[in-house]
Coordinates of C-alpha atoms in Angstrom, one line a residue:
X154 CA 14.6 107.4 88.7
X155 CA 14.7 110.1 86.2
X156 CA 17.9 110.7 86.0
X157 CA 18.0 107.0 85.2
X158 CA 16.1 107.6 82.6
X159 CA 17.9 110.6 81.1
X160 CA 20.5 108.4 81.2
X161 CA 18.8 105.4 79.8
X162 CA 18.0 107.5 77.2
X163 CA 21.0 109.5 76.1
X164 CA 22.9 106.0 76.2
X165 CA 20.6 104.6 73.4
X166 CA 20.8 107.6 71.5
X167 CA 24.3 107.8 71.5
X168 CA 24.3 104.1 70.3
X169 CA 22.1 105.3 67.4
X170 CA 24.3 107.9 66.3
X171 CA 27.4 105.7 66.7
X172 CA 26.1 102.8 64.4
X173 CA 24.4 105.8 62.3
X174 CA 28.5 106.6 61.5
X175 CA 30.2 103.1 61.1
X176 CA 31.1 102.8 57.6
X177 CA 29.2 99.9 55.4
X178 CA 31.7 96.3 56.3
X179 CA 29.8 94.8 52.9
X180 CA 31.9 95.0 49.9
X181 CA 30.7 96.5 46.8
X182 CA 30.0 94.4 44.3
X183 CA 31.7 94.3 40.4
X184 CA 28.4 94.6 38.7
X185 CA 24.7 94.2 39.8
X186 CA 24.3 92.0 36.8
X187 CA 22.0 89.1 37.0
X188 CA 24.4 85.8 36.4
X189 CA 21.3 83.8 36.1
X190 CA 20.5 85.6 32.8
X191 CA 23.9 85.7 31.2
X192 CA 24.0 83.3 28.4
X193 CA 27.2 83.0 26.8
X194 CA 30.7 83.4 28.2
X195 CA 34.1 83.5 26.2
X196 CA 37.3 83.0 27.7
X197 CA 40.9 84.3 26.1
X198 CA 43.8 83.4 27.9
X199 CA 47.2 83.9 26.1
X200 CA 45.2 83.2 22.6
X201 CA 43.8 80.2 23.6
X202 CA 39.9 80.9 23.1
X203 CA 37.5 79.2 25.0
X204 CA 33.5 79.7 24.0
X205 CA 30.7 77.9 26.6
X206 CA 26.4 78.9 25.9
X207 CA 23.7 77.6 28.1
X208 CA 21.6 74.9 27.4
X209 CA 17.7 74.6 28.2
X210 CA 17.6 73.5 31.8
X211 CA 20.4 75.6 33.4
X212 CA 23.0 73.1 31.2
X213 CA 26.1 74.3 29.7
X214 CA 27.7 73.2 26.5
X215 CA 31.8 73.7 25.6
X216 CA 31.5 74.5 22.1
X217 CA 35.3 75.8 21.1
X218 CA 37.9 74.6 20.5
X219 CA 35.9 71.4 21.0
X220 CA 32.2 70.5 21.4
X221 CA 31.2 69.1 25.0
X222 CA 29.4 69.5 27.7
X223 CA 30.6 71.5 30.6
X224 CA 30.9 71.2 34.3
X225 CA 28.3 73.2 35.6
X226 CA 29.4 73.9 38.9
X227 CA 32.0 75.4 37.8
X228 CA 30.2 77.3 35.1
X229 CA 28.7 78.4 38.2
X230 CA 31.4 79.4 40.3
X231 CA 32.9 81.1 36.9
X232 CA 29.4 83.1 37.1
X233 CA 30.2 84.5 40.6
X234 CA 32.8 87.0 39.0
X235 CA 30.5 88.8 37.4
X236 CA 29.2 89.8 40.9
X237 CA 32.5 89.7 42.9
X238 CA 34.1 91.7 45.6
X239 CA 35.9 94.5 44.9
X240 CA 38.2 96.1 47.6
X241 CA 39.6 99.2 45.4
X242 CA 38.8 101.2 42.6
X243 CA 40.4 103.4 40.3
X244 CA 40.1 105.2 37.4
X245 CA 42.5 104.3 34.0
X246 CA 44.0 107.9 34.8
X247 CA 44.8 107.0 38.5
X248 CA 46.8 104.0 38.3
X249 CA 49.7 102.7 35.7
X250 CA 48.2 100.2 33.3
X251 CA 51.4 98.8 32.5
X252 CA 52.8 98.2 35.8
X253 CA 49.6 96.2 36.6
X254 CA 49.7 94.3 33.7
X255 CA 46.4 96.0 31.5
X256 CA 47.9 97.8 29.2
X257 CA 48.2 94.5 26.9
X258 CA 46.3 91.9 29.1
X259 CA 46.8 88.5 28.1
X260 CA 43.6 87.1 29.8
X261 CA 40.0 88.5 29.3
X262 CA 36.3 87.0 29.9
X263 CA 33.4 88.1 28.0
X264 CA 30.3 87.4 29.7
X265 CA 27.8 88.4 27.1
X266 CA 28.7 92.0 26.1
X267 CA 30.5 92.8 29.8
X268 CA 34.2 92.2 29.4
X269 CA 36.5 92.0 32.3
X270 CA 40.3 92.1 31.8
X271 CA 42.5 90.5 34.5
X272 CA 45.9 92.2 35.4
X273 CA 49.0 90.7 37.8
X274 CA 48.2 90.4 41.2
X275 CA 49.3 92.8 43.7
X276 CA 52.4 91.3 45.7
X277 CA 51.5 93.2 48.8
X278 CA 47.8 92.1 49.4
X279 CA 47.4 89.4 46.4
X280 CA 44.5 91.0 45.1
X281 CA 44.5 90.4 41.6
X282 CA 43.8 93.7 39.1
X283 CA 41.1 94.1 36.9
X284 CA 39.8 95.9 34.4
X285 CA 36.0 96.5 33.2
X286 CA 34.5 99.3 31.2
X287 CA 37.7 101.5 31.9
X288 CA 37.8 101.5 35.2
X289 CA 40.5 99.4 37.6
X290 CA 39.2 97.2 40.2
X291 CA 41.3 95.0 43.0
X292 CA 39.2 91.4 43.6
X293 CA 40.2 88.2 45.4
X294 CA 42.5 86.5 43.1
X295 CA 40.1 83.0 43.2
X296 CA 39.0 83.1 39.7
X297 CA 42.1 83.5 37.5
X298 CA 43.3 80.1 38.3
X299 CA 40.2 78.8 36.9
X300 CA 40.0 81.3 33.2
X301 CA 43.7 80.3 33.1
X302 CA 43.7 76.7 32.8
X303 CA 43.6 74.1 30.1
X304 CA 39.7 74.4 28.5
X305 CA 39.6 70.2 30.4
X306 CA 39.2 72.0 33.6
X307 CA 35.7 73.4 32.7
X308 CA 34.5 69.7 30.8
X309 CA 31.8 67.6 32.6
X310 CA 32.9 64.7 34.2
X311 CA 30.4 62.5 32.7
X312 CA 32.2 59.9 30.3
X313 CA 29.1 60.1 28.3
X314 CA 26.7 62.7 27.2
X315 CA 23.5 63.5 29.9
X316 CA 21.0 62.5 27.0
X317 CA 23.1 59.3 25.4
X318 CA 21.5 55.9 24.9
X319 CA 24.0 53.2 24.8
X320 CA 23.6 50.7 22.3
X321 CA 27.2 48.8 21.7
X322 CA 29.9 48.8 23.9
X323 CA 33.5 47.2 22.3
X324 CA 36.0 46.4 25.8
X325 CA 39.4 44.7 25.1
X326 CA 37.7 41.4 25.9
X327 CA 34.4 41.8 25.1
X328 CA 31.7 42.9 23.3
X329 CA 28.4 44.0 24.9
X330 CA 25.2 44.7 22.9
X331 CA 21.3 44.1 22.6
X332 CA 20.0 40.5 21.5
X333 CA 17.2 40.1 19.0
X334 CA 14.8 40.6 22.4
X335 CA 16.1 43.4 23.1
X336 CA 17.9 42.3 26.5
X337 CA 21.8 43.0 27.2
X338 CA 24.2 40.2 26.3
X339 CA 28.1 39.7 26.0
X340 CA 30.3 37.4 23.3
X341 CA 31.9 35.5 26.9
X342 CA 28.7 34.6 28.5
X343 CA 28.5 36.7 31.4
X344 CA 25.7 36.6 33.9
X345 CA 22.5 38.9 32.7
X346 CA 22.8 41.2 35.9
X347 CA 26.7 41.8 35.7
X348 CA 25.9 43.0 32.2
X349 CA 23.8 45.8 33.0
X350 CA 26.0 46.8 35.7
X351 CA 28.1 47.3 33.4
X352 CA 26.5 49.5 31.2
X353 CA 25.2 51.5 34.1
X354 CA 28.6 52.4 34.9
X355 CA 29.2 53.6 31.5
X356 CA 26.3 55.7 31.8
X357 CA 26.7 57.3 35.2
X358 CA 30.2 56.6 36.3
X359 CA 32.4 59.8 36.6
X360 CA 35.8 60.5 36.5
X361 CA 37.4 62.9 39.5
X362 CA 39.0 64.9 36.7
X363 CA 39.6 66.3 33.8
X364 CA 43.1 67.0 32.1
X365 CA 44.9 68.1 29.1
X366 CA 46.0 65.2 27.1
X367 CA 49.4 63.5 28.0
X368 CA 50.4 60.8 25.4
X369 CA 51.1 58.0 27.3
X370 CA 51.6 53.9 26.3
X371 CA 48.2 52.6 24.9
X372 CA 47.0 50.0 27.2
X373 CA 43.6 49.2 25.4
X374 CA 40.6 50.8 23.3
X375 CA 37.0 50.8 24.8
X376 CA 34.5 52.1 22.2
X377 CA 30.9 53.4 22.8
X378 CA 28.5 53.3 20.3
X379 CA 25.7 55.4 20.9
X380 CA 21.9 56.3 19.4
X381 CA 22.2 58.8 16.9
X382 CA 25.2 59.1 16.5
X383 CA 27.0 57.8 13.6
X384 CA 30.6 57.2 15.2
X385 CA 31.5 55.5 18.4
X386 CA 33.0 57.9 21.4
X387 CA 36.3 56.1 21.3
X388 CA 38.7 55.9 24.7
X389 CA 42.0 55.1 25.1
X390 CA 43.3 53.4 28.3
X391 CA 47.1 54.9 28.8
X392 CA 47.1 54.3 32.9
X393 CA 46.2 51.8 35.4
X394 CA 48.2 52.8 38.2
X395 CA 47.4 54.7 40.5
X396 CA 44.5 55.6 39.2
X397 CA 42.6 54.6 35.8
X398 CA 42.5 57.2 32.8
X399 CA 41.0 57.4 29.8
X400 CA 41.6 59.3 27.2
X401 CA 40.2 61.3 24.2
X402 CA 42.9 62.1 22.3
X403 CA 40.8 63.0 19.2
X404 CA 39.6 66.2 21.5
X405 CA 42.7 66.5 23.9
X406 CA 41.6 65.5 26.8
X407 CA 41.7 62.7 29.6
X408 CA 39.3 61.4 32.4
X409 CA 41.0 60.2 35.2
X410 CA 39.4 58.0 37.9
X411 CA 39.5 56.1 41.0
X412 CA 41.0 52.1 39.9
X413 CA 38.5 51.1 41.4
X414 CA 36.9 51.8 38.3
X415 CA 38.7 49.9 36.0
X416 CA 36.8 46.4 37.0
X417 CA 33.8 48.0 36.7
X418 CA 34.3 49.4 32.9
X419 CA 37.3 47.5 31.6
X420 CA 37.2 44.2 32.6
X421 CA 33.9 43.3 34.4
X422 CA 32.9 40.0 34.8

């Protein structure tokens, strides 16, 4: 029995010792910065500048080269970079610049005052290079599509703003507005409730996504007018097959949604 022990014994502190030795599996991380206090991020991507700050409520406004509101999960998944992965390291005197594209990096994001610089990716492993405070970093090359694309990538899918308060609506065959008692009513007589359907879509409906703008034939014009706002937010319909899309040329972009879609904005009855 005591040899049992012994044995008992020396087997667990052997185990000890082992998992004393294993090197730490968890990455380290880019920076142990707080995303959830970072409150402006700029993107530069072959001159193209893109400039986003937070709103009250954890909200996040586009506000160059146009002013609109952004998608927010994607703000958020933009925010993860910060606190990425890294699976090497170098200093700027242990590795070429030039042959991993940072001696003249065409793509850079500033979140706040902490800059990172983004490199080629590396053929062998597709780790993408980086580059922050002089120092050379390998990370999962997940984020560079996004910093990359066209600023509509980043643009809420909301047709309207969060806050807006509809009061005119101008479709191709109709014209939706307030009556002197203050209820909904169209120029073709449509039923009350179909109405307000219709202007619930227009305040809630999104589109699946957002692209640069594509000059297309123009199909129709929908204009919203909205509270506060001295101009109407002014759409153009260029497609209706296969899906619906609407666009805003005025800011170079276009919503594109399910055609399901287009009876429930365009042409409701």
């Amino acid at each position: 029995i005591l040899n049992l022990l012994l044995f008992i014994i020396v087997i667990s502190l052997a185990a000890v010792i082992f998992n004393s030795e294993q090197p730490d599996t968890q990455l380290k991380r880019l920076t142990g910065i707080d995303a959830n206090g970072i409150n402006t991020i700029q993107i530069s991507h072959n001159n193209n500048s893109i400039h986003i700050s937070r709103q009250q409520g954890d909200r996040w406004l586009i506000t160059r080269p146009v002013k609109i509101e952004a998608n927010n999960f994607r703000i958020s998944s933009l925010l993860k970079l910060i606190n990425a992965p890294i699976h090497t390291q170098y200093s700027g005197s242990e590795i070429d610049l030039s042959a991993v594209g940072l001696s003249k990096p065409l793509t850079r994001i500033r979140f706040d005052d902490h800059e990172i610089l983004f490199g080629r990716t590396n053929p062998a492993t597709s780790l993408r290079y980086i580059m922050k405070d002089g120092t050379v970093y390998t990370i999962e090359d997940v984020y560079f599509p996004l910093i990359s694309s066209h600023f509509g990538t980043l643009v809420a899918f909301d047709l309207l703003p969060q806050a807006a308060v509809i009061e005119k609506i101008m479709l191709p065959e109709q014209t939706i507005e307030k009556d002197d008692k203050g209820l909904w009513r169209n120029d073709i007589g449509s039923d009350a409730d179909n109405i307000i359907k219709t202007v619930e879509h227009w305040k809630n409906d999104q589109a699946f996504g957002v692209h640069e703008y594509l000059q297309r034939k123009d199909i129709g014009k929908v204009s919203v007018y909205l509270k506060n706002r001295d101009k109407p937010i002014t759409f153009q319909i260029t497609d209706t097959d296969p899906w619906l899309v609407l666009a805003r040329p005025d800011l170079g972009i276009e919503y594109h949604l399910d055609i399901k879609s287009y009876q429930q904005l365009i042409e409701p009855e």
